[in-house]
Amino acid sequence: MIAEIVGYIASLVAISMYFPQVIKSWKTKQVQGLSALTFSLLSLNSILWITYGILIKSIPVIFANFVVWILTIIILVLKKKYG
């Protein structure tokens, strides 16, 4: 039970790390300082964590990394569009 709670809290923290960048990039349409390679690797990392989460049947791992994956894709789309 405590492990699950910690997992959900960690998931929320992981997700919240990406929102400021997505919001700033969306509003300002400025992404020149962002590395497409970094966000591509973060996207791949999320896919691997999602796969791991599925294998160990961990909802917090799957959920957090799915949301993070979506946010990294948004950044990459913004980078392609405005960068």
Coordinates of C-alpha atoms in Angstrom, one line a residue, residues 6-46:
V6 CA 4.9 6.5 -3.3
G7 CA 4.5 5.3 -6.9
Y8 CA 1.6 7.6 -7.5
I9 CA 3.4 10.6 -5.9
A10 CA 6.5 9.9 -8.0
S11 CA 4.2 9.7 -11.1
L12 CA 2.7 13.1 -10.3
V13 CA 6.2 14.6 -9.8
A14 CA 7.5 13.1 -13.1
I15 CA 4.5 14.5 -15.0
S16 CA 4.7 17.9 -13.4
M17 CA 8.3 18.3 -14.5
Y18 CA 7.3 18.5 -18.1
F19 CA 4.2 20.8 -17.9
P20 CA 6.2 24.1 -17.4
Q21 CA 8.2 23.5 -20.6
V22 CA 5.2 22.5 -22.6
I23 CA 3.2 25.5 -21.4
K24 CA 6.1 28.0 -22.0
S25 CA 6.8 26.6 -25.5
W26 CA 3.2 26.6 -26.4
K27 CA 2.6 30.2 -25.3
T28 CA 5.8 31.8 -26.5
K29 CA 6.3 29.6 -29.6
Q30 CA 10.0 29.7 -28.8
V31 CA 11.8 26.3 -28.8
Q32 CA 15.2 27.3 -30.2
G33 CA 17.0 26.4 -27.0
L34 CA 15.4 22.9 -26.7
S35 CA 17.3 19.9 -28.0
A36 CA 15.2 17.7 -30.3
L37 CA 17.6 14.8 -29.6
T38 CA 17.1 15.1 -25.9
F39 CA 13.3 15.1 -26.2
S40 CA 13.5 12.2 -28.7
L41 CA 15.5 10.2 -26.2
L42 CA 13.1 11.1 -23.4
S43 CA 10.3 9.9 -25.6
L44 CA 12.1 6.6 -26.2
N45 CA 12.8 6.3 -22.5
S46 CA 9.1 6.8 -21.7

